[in-house]
Short mmCIF file of C-alpha atoms in Angstrom, two decimals:
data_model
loop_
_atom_site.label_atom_id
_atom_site.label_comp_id
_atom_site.label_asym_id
_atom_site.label_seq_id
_atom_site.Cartn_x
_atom_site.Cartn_y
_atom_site.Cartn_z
CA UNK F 1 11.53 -36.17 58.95
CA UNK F 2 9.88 -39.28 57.71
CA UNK F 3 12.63 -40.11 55.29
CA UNK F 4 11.35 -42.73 52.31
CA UNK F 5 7.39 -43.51 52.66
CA UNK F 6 5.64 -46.66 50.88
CA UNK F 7 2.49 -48.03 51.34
CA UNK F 8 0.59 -50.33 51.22
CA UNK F 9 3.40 -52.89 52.87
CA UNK F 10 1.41 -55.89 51.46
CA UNK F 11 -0.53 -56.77 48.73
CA UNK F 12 -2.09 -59.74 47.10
CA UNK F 13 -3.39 -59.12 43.62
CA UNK F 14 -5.18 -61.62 40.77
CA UNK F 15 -4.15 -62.04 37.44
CA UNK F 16 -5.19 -59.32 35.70
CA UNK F 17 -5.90 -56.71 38.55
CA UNK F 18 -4.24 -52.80 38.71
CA UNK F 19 -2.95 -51.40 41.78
CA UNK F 20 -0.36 -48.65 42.33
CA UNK F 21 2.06 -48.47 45.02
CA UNK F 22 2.63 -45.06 46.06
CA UNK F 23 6.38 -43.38 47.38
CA UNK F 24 6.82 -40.21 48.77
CA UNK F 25 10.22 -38.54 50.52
CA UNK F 26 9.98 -35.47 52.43
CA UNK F 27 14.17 -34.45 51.66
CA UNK F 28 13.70 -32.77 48.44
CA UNK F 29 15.49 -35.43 46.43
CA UNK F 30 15.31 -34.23 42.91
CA UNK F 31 16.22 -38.00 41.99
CA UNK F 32 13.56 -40.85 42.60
CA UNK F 33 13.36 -44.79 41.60
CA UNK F 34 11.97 -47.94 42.06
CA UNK F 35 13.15 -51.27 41.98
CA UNK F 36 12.21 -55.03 42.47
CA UNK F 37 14.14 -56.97 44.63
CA UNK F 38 13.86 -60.80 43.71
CA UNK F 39 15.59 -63.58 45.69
CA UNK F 40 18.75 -64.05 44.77
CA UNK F 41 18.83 -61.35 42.02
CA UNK F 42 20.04 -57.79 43.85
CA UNK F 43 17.74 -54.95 43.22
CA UNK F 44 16.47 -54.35 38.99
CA UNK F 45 15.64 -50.78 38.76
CA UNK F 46 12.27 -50.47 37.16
CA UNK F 47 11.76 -46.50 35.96
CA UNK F 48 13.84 -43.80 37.54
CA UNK F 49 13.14 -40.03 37.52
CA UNK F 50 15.40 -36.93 37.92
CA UNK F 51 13.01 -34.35 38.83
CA UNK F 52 8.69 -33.54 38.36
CA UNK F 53 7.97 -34.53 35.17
CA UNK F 54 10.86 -36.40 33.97
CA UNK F 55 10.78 -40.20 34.10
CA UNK F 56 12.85 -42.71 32.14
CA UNK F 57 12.57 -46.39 31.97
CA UNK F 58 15.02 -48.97 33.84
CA UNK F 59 16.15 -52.60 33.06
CA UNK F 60 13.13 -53.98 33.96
CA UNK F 61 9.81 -51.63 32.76
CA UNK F 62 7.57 -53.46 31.15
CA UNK F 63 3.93 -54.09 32.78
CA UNK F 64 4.36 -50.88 34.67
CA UNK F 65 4.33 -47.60 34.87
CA UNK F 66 4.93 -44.32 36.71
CA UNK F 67 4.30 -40.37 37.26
CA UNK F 68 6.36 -37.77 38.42
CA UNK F 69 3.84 -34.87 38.89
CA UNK F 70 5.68 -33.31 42.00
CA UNK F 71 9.85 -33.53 43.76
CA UNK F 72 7.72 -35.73 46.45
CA UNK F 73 6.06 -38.10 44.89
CA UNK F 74 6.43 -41.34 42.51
CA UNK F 75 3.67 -43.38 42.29
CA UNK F 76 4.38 -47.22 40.55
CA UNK F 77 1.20 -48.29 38.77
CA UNK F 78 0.81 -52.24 38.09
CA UNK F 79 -1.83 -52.87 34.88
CA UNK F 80 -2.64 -56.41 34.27
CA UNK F 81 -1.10 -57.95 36.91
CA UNK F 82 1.24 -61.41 36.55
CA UNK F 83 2.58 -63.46 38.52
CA UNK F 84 5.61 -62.51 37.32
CA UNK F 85 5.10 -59.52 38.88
CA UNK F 86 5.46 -61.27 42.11
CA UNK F 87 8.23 -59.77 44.24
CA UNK F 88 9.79 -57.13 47.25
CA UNK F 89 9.19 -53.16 45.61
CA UNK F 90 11.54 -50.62 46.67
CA UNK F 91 11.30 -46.81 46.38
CA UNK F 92 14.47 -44.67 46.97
CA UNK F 93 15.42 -41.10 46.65
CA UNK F 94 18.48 -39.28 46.14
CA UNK F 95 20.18 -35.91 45.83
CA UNK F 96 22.71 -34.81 43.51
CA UNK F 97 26.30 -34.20 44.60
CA UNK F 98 27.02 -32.49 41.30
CA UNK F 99 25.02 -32.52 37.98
CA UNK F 100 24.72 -36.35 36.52
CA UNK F 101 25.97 -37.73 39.96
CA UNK F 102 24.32 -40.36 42.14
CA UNK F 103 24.68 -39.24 45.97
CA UNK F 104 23.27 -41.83 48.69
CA UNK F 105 20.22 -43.70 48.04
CA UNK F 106 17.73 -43.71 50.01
CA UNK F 107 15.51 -46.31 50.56
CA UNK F 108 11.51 -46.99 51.52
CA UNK F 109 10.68 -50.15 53.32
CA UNK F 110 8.95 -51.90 50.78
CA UNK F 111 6.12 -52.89 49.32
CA UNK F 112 5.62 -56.57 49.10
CA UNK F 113 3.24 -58.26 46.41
CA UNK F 114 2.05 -60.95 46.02
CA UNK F 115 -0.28 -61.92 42.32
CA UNK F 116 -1.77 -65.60 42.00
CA UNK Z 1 26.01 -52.05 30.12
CA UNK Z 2 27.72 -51.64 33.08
CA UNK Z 3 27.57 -54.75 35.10
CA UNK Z 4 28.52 -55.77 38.75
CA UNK Z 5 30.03 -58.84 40.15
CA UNK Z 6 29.21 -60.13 43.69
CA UNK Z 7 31.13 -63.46 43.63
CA UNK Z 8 30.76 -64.58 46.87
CA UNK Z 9 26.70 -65.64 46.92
CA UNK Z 10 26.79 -66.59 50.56
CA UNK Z 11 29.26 -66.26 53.45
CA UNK Z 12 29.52 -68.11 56.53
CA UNK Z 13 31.81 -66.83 59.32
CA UNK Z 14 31.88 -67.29 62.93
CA UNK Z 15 32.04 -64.09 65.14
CA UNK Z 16 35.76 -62.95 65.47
CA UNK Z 17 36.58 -63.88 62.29
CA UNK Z 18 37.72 -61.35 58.93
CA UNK Z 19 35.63 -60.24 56.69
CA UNK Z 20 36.20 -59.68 52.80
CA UNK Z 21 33.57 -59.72 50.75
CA UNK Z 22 34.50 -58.68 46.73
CA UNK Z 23 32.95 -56.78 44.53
CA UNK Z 24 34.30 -56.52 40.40
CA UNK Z 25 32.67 -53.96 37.85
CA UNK Z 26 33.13 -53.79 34.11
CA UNK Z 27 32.97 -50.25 33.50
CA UNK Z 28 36.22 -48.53 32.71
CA UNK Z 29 35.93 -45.05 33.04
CA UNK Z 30 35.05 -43.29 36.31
CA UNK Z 31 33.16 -44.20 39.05
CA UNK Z 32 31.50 -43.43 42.18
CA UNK Z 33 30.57 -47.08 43.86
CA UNK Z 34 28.65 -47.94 47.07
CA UNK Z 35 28.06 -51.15 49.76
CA UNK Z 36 24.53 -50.75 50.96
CA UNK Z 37 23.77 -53.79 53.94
CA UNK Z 38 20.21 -55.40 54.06
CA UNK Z 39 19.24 -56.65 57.47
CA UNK Z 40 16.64 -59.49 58.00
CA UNK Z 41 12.88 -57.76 56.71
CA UNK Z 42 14.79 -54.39 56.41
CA UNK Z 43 15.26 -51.73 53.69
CA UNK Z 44 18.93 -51.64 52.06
CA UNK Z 45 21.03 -48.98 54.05
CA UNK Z 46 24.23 -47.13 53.25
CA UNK Z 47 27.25 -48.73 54.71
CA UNK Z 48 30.36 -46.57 52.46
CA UNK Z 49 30.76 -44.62 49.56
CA UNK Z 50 33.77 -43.87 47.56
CA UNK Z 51 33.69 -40.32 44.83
CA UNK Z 52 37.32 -39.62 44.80
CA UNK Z 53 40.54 -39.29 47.03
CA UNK Z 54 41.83 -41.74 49.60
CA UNK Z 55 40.96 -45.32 47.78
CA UNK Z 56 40.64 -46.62 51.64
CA UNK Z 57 36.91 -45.20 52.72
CA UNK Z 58 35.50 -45.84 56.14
CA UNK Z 59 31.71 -46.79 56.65
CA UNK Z 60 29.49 -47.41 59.31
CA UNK Z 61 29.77 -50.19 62.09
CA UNK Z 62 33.63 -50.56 61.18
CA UNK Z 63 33.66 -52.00 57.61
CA UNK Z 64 35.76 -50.23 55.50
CA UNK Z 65 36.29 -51.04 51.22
CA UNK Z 66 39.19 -50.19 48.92
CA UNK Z 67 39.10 -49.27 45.49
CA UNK Z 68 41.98 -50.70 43.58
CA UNK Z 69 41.11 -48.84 39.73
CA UNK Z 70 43.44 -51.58 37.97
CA UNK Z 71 41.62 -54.11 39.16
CA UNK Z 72 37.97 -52.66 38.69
CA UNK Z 73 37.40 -53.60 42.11
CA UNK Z 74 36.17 -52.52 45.24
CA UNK Z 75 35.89 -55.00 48.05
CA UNK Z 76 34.27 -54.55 51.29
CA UNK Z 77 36.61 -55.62 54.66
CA UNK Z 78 35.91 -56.15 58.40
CA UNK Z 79 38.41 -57.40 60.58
CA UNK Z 80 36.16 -58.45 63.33
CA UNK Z 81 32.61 -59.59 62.43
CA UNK Z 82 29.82 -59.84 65.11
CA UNK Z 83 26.46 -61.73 65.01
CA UNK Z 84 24.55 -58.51 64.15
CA UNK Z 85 26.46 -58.18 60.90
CA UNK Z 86 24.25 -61.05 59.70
CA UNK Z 87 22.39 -59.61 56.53
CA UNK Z 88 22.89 -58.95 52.84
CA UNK Z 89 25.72 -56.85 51.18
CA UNK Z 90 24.90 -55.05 47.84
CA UNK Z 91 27.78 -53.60 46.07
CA UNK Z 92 26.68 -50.98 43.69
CA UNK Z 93 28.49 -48.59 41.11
CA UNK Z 94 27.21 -45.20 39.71
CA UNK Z 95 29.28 -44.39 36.40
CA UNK Z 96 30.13 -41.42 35.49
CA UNK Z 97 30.36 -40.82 31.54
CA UNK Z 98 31.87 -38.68 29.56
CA UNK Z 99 30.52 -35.16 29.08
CA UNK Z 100 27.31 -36.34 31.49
CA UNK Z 101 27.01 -38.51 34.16
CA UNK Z 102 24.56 -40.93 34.83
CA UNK Z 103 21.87 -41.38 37.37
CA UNK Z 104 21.37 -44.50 37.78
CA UNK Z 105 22.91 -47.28 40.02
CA UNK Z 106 23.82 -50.69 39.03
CA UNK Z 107 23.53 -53.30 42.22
CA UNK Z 108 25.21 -56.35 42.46
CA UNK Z 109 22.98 -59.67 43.33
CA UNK Z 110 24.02 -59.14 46.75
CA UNK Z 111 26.06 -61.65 49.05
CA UNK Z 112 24.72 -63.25 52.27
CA UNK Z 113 26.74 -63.03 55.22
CA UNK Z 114 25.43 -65.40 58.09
CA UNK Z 115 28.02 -65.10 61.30
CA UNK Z 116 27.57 -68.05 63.80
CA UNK Z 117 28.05 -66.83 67.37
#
């Protein structure tokens, strides 16, 4: 039981270059999400998804985007990279204690990326 | 929006000494709220939860948090800290609305704990 899988665990990027950071969980977490973790700032979620083919934008979704084609993956795709983009991604899953309840997060062990 | 107040932004202790770190949230109606720990280079990790009942909840590595509804708070205690509890606390609340709940999580910027042996 792997738990929360990300890769790559680093990444430099140019301006202007696409990459996508991939996530997958082996627990059968209907619930999936990715953040950005900046210094000083706590964790902004980016998109969030409740089950395959459902996604829904965060706080913080612009210059990205994601799919949701099966429970175990949710792959974060970066177009255009800026440097602004510059920061610590987390993917975490979840399960549902009861319908529209958060259980435990889960948590990958990041992806970070670097764009100059 | 929901928001979430850390207010501590960094916390220096020397092993031995008590822990309370506090966490504030605006929302008014219920809640179910969380303190996930960061070590150094690591992932965030559980450390409590609190859905309902007993308003004292016991975590992990002997912190325990109380949720006191009046005060929209829910801060996390340890009366003992040790060197390996240096690393980041993140508060987080999960509110539940209405007719449907949400599924998000809203974080608070987190609060450093460094304990000096």
């Amino acid at each position: 039981n792997a738990g929360v899988t990300q890769t790559p665990k680093f990444r430099i990027l140019k301006i202007g270059q696409s990459m996508t950071l991939q996530c997958t969980q082996d627990m059968n977490h209907n619930y999936m999400y990715w953040y950005r973790q900046d210094p000083g700032m706590g964790l902004k979620l980016i998109y969030y998804s409740v089950g395959a083919g459902i996604t829904d934008k965060g706080e913080v979704p612009n210059g990205y985007n994601v799919s949701r084609s099966t429970t175990e993956d949710f792959p974060l795709r970066l177009e255009l990279a800026a440097p602004s983009q510059t920061s610590v991604y987390f993917c975490a899953s979840s399960y549902a204690p009861r319908t529209g309840q958060v259980g435990e997060q889960f948590f990958g062990p990041g992806t970070r990326l670097t764009v100059l | 929006a929901q928001s979430v107040s850390q207010h501590n932004h960094h916390v220096i202790l020397s092993e031995a000494a008590s822990l309370e770190l506090g966490c504030n949230y605006s929302y008014g109606g219920t809640v179910n709220l969380f303190w996930y720990v960061q070590y150094p280079g690591q992932h965030l990790q559980l450390l409590l939860k609190y859905f309902s009942g007993d308003p004292l909840v016991k975590g992990i590595k002997g912190f325990e948090a109380e949720f006191i509804k009046s005060k929209f708070s829910f801060n996390l205690r340890k009366p003992s800290v040790q060197w390996s509890d240096t690393a980041e606390y993140f508060c987080a609340v999960n509110p539940q609305y209405s007719g449907a709940g949400s599924y998000q999580l809203t974080f608070g910027k987190g609060t450093k704990l460094s304990v000096i042996p």
